[in-house]
Short mmCIF file of C-alpha atoms and ligand atoms in Angstrom, two decimals:
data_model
loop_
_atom_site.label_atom_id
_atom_site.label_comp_id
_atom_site.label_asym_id
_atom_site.label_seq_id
_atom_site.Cartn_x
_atom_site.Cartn_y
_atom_site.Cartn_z
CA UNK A 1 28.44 -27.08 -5.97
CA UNK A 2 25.77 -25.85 -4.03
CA UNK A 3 23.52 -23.26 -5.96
CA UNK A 4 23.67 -20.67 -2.64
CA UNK A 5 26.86 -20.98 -0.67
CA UNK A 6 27.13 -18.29 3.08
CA UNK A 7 30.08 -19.12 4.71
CA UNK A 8 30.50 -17.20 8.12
CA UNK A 9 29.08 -14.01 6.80
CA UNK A 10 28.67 -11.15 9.53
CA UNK A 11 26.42 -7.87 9.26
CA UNK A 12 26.38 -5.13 12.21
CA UNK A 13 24.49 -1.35 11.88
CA UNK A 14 26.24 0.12 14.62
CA UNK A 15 25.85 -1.35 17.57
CA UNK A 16 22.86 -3.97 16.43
CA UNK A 17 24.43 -6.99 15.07
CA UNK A 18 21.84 -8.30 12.77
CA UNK A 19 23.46 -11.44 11.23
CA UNK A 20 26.72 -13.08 13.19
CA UNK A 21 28.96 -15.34 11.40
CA UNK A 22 26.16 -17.45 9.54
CA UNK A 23 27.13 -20.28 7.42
CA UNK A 24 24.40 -22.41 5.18
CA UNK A 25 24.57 -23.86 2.37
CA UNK A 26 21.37 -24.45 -0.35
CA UNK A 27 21.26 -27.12 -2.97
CA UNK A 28 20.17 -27.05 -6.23
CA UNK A 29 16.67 -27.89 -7.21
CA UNK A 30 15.18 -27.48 -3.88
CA UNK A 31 12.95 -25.23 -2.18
CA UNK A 32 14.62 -24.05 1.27
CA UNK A 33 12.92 -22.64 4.66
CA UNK A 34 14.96 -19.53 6.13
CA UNK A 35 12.71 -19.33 9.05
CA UNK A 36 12.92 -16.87 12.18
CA UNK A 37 11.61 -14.47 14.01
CA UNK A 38 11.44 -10.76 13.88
CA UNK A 39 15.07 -9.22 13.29
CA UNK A 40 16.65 -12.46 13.61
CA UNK A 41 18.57 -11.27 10.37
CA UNK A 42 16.42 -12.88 7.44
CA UNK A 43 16.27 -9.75 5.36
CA UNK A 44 19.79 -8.67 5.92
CA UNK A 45 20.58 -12.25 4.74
CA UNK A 46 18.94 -12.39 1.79
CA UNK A 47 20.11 -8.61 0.62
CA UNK A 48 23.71 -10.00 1.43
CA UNK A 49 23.60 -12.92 -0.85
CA UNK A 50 22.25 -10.15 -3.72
CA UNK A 51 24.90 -7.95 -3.30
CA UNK A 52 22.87 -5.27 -2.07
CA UNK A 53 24.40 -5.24 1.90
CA UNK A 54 28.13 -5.79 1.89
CA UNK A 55 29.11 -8.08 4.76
CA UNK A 56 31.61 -7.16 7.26
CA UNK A 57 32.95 -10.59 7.23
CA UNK A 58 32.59 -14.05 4.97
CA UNK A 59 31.32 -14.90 1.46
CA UNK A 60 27.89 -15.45 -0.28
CA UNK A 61 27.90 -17.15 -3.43
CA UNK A 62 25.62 -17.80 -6.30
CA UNK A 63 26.88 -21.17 -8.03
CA UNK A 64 30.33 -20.33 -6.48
CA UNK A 65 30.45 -16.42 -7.35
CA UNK A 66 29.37 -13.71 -5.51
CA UNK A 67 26.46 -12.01 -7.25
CA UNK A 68 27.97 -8.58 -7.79
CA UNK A 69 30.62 -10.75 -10.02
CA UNK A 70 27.84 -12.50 -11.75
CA UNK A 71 27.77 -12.39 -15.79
CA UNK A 72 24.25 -11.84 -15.95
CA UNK A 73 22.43 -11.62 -12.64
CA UNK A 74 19.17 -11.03 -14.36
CA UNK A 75 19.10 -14.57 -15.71
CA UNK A 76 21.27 -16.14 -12.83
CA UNK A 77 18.87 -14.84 -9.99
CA UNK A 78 15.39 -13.58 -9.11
CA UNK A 79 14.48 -11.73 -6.14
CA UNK A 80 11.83 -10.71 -4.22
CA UNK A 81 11.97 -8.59 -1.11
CA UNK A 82 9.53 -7.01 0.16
CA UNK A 83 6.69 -5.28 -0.65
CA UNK A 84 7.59 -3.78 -4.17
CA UNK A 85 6.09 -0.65 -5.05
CA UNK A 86 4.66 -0.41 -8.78
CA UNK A 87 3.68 2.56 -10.75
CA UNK A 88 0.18 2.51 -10.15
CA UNK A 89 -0.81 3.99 -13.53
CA UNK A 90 1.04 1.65 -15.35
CA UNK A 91 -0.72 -1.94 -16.43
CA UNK A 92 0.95 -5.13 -15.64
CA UNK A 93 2.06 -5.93 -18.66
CA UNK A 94 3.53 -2.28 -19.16
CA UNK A 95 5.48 -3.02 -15.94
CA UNK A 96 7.12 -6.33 -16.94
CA UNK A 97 7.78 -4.76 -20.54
CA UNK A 98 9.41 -1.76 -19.18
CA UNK A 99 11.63 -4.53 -16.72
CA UNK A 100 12.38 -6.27 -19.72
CA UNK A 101 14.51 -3.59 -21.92
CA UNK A 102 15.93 -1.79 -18.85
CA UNK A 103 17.73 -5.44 -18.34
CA UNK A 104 17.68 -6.21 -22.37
CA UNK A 105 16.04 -9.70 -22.08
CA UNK A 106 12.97 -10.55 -24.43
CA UNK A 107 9.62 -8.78 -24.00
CA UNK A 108 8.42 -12.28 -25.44
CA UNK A 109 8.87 -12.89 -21.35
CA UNK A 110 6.31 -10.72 -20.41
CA UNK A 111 3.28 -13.28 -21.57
CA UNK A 112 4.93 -16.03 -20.26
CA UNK A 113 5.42 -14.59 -16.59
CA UNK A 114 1.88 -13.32 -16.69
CA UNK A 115 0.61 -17.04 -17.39
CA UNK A 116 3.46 -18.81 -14.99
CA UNK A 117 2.31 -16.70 -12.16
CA UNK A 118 -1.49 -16.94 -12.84
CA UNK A 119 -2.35 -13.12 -12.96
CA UNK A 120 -5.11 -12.60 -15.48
CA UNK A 121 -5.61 -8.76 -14.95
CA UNK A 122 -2.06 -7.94 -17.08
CA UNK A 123 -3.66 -5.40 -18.77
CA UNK A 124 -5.28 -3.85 -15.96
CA UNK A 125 -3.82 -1.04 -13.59
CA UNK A 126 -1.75 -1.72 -11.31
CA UNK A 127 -3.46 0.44 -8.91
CA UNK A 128 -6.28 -1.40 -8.37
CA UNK A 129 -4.54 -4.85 -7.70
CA UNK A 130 -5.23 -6.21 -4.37
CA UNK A 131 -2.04 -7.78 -2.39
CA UNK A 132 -2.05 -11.08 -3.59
CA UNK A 133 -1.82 -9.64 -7.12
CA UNK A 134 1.21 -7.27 -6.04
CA UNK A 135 2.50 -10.22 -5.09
CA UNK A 136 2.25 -12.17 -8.53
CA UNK A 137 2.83 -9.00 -10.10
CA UNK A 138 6.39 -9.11 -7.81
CA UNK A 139 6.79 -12.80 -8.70
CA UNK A 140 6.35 -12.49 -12.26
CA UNK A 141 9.35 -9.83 -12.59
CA UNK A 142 11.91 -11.94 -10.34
CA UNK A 143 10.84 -14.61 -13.04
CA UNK A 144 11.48 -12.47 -16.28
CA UNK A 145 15.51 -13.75 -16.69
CA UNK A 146 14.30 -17.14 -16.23
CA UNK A 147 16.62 -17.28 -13.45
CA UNK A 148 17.28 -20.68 -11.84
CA UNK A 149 17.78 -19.45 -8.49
CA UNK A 150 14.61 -17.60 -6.67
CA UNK A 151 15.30 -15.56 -3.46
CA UNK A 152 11.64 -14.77 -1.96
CA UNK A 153 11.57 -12.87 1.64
CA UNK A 154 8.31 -13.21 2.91
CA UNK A 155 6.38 -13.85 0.06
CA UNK A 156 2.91 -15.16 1.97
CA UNK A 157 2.96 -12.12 4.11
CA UNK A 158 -0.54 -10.92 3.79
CA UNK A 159 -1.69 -13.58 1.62
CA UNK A 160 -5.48 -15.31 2.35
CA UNK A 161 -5.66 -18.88 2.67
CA UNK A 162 -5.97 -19.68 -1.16
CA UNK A 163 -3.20 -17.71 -1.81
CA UNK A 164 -0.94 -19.38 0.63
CA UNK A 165 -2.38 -22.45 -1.06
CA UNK A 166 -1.50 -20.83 -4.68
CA UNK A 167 2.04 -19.94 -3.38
CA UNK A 168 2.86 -23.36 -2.17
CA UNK A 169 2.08 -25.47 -5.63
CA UNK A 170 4.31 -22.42 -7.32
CA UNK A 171 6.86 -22.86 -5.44
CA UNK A 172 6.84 -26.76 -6.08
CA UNK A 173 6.49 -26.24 -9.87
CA UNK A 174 9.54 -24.10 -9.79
CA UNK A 175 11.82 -26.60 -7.75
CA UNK A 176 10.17 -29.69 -10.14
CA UNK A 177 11.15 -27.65 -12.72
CA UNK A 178 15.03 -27.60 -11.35
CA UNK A 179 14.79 -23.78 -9.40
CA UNK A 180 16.34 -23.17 -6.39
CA UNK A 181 14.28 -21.33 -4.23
CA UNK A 182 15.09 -19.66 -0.95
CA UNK A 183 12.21 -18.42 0.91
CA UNK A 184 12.10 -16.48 4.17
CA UNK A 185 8.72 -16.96 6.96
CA UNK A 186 8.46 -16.06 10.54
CA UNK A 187 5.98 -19.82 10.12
CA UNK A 188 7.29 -23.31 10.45
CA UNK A 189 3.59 -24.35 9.32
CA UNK A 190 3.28 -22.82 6.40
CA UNK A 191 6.29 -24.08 5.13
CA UNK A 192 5.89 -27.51 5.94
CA UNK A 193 4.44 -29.12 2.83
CA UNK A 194 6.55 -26.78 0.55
CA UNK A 195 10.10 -26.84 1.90
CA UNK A 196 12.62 -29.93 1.56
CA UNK A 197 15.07 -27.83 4.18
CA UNK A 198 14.59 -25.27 6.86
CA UNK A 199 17.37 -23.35 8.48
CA UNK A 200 16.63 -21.33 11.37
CA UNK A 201 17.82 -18.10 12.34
CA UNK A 202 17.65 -15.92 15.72
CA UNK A 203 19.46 -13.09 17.03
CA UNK A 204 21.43 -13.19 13.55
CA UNK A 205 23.05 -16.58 14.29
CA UNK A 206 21.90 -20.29 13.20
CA UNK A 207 19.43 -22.36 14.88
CA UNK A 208 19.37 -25.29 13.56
CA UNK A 209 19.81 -26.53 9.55
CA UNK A 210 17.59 -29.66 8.74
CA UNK A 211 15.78 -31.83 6.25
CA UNK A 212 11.77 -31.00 6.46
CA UNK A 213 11.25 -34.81 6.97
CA UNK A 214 12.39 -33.56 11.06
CA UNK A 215 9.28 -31.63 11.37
CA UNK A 216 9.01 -32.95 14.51
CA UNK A 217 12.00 -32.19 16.04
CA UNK A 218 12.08 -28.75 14.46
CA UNK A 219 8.94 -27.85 15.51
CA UNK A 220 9.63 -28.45 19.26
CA UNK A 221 13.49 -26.05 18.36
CA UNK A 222 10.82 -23.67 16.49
CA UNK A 223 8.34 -23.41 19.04
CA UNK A 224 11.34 -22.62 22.22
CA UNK A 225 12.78 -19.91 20.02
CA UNK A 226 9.24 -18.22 19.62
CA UNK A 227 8.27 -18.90 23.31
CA UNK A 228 12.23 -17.53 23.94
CA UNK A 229 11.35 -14.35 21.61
N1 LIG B 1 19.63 -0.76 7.38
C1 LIG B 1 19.61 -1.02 8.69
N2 LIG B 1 20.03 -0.11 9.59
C2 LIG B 1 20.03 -0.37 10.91
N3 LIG B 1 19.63 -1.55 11.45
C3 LIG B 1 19.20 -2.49 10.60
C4 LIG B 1 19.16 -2.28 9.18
N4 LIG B 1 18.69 -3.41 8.61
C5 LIG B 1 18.43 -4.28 9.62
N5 LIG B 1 18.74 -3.75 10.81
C6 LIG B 1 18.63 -4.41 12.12
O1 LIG B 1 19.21 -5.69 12.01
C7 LIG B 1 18.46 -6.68 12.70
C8 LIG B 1 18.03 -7.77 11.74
O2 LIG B 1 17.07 -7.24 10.85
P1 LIG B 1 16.46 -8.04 9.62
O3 LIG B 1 15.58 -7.09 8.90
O4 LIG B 1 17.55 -8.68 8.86
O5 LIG B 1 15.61 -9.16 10.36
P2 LIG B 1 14.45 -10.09 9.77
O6 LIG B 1 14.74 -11.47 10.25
O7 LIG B 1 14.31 -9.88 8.32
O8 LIG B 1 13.17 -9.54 10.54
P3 LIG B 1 11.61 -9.51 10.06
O9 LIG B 1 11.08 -10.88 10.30
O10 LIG B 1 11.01 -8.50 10.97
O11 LIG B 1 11.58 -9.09 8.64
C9 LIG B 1 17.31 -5.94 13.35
O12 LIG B 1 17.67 -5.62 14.67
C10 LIG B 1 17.19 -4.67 12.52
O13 LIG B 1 16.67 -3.62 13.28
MG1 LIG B 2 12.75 -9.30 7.12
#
């Protein structure tokens, strides 16, 4: 069974129609691409297979259920999804601990997260952190359930090199370590070492769906849709 199933899923807002009968599937234990450009329906997407957009048409399932009929989301799936605001008063570690008993797992978690994701400054606050911390910070509480399916939009936006760098041999870990990631970029390049598949969106509709080791090929579909857009 794949670990994320989307099976001709539709989305309009009135008269846009942001995602038109998409189907992909992602298996378990990788780390997949969901590239495109602006508004080709990433975001929408991704809130779609959390239950947080309802689809007009089609399914999205998490290990075969959709994930407003999951047991126990928390531990099923993480998600980041943008740029998560944080109390900026509140320390890391008070942020991940207050995560933890609103969704009753283990404040145990809290340490653990903090050392998975690299982000020394827990008990600093939160106010000061630059972005690449935020985004650690944001990484650390999609990790909290343990979940073994990651759903990351964007997640090197406004990341320096390093960080891109950091992100990348994360990522890896995660999928060596039997996660299923999904992770949305508007760049084919920066994906390239990280990703086993890419599936490419525009105008809400798929591109193309392909094993990374067709860089080539994808990078010529990549680089008409951009020129295109
Ligand atoms: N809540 C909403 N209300 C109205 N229109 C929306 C809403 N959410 C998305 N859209 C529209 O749907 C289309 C797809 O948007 P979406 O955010 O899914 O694209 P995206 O691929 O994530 O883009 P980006 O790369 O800019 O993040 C866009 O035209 C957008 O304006
Ligand atoms: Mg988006």
């Amino acid at each position: 069974m794949s670990a994320i199933a989307v099976t001709n899923i539709s989305k309009s807002f009135g008269k846009v129609r942001a995602v038109s009968d998409l189907s992909f599937t992602v298996g378990s234990g990788t780390v997949t691409a969901f590239l495109g450009p602006n508004g080709a329906g990433k975001t929408t997407t991704l809130r779609m297979i959390l239950g947080l957009v309802k689809p007009d048409r089609g399914t999205a399932t998490i290990h075969g259920t959709p994930y407003l009929h999951l047991r126990r989301p928390n531990t099923t799936v993480g998600a980041v999804l943008e740029a998560t605001s944080f109390h900026p008063g509140r320390t890391a570690r008070a942020h991940l601990t207050a995560l933890c008993v609103a969704s009753g797992l283990s404040t145990d978690r809290v340490g653990q997260v903090l050392d998975q994701v690299g982000l020394a400054a827990g008990d600093r606050r939160v106010g000061g952190f630059s972005l690449g911390m935020r985004q650690r910070l944001a990484l650390a509480s999609a990790l909290l359930g343990d979940p073994a399916v990651l759903i990351l939009d964007e997640p090197a936006n406004g990341l320096d090199p390093e960080g891109i760098h950091w992100l990348r041999g994360f990522l890896r870990a995660l999928a060596a370590g039997g996660c299923t990631v999904l992770v949305s970029s508007h760049v084919l390049a920066e994906m390239s070492v990280v990703a086993d598949r890419v599936i490419v969106v525009n105008k809400g509709r798929l591109v193309v769906e392909a094993p990374m080791a067709d860089f080539g090929d994808l990078e010529e579909a990549y680089l008409e849709l951009v020129k295109e857009w």
